[in-house]
C-alpha atoms as one frame of an Amber mdcrd trajectory, in Angstrom:
protein
  -1.875  21.541 106.811   0.636  24.329 107.359   3.269  24.977 104.721   6.786
  24.353 105.936   8.198  27.299 104.012   6.670  30.725 103.401   8.380  31.393
 100.077   6.354  30.859  96.904   7.209  27.809  94.837   9.017  28.859  91.660
   7.725  27.238  88.465   9.603  24.225  87.151  11.767  25.214  84.170  10.902
  21.916  82.438   7.101  21.717  82.807   6.146  25.038  84.498   4.224  23.363
  87.351   4.292  25.150  90.717   3.812  22.045  92.862   7.455  21.241  93.604
   8.633  20.195  97.044  11.584  21.776  98.849  14.712  19.616  99.007  16.228
  19.557 102.504  19.878  18.559 102.900  21.723  17.187 105.916  21.387  14.313
 108.329  17.675  13.539 108.539  16.013  14.064 111.900  12.893  12.172 112.934
  10.825  15.231 112.011  12.439  15.415 108.567  11.733  11.739 107.883   8.110
  12.234 108.949   7.746  15.321 106.714   9.230  13.382 103.780   6.833  10.474
 104.345   3.933  12.941 104.417   5.061  14.400 101.088   5.983  17.813 102.518
   9.713  17.751 101.675  12.264  15.712  99.720  15.338  14.488 101.579  18.455
  15.503  99.662  21.012  13.571 101.676  24.230  14.935 103.087  25.149  18.315
 101.648  28.157  18.322  99.345  29.958  20.915  97.287  28.471  21.499  93.875
  24.985  20.938  92.534  22.409  21.198  95.327  19.018  22.057  93.793  16.382
  23.583  96.047  13.196  22.090  94.533  11.929  18.771  93.152   9.016  18.836
  90.734   6.556  15.926  90.355   7.902  15.581  86.785  11.225  14.513  88.352
  13.152  17.698  87.607  15.344  19.091  90.376  15.995  22.817  90.056  17.053
  26.079  91.713  14.842  29.085  92.401
């Protein structure tokens, strides 16, 4: 399987795992829904002002780079 993003996954500040998924914001396309179902991304919903973390760790922590 090809990675969706080329950037390395930063370690989770809570548990230090490097297996987080990228959080994608905006109206979900069919491709985005498929990628989320396959466990390649996390859907973040409609983008709003304020806290919009970039990664979601399996431990449940959402965090920035």
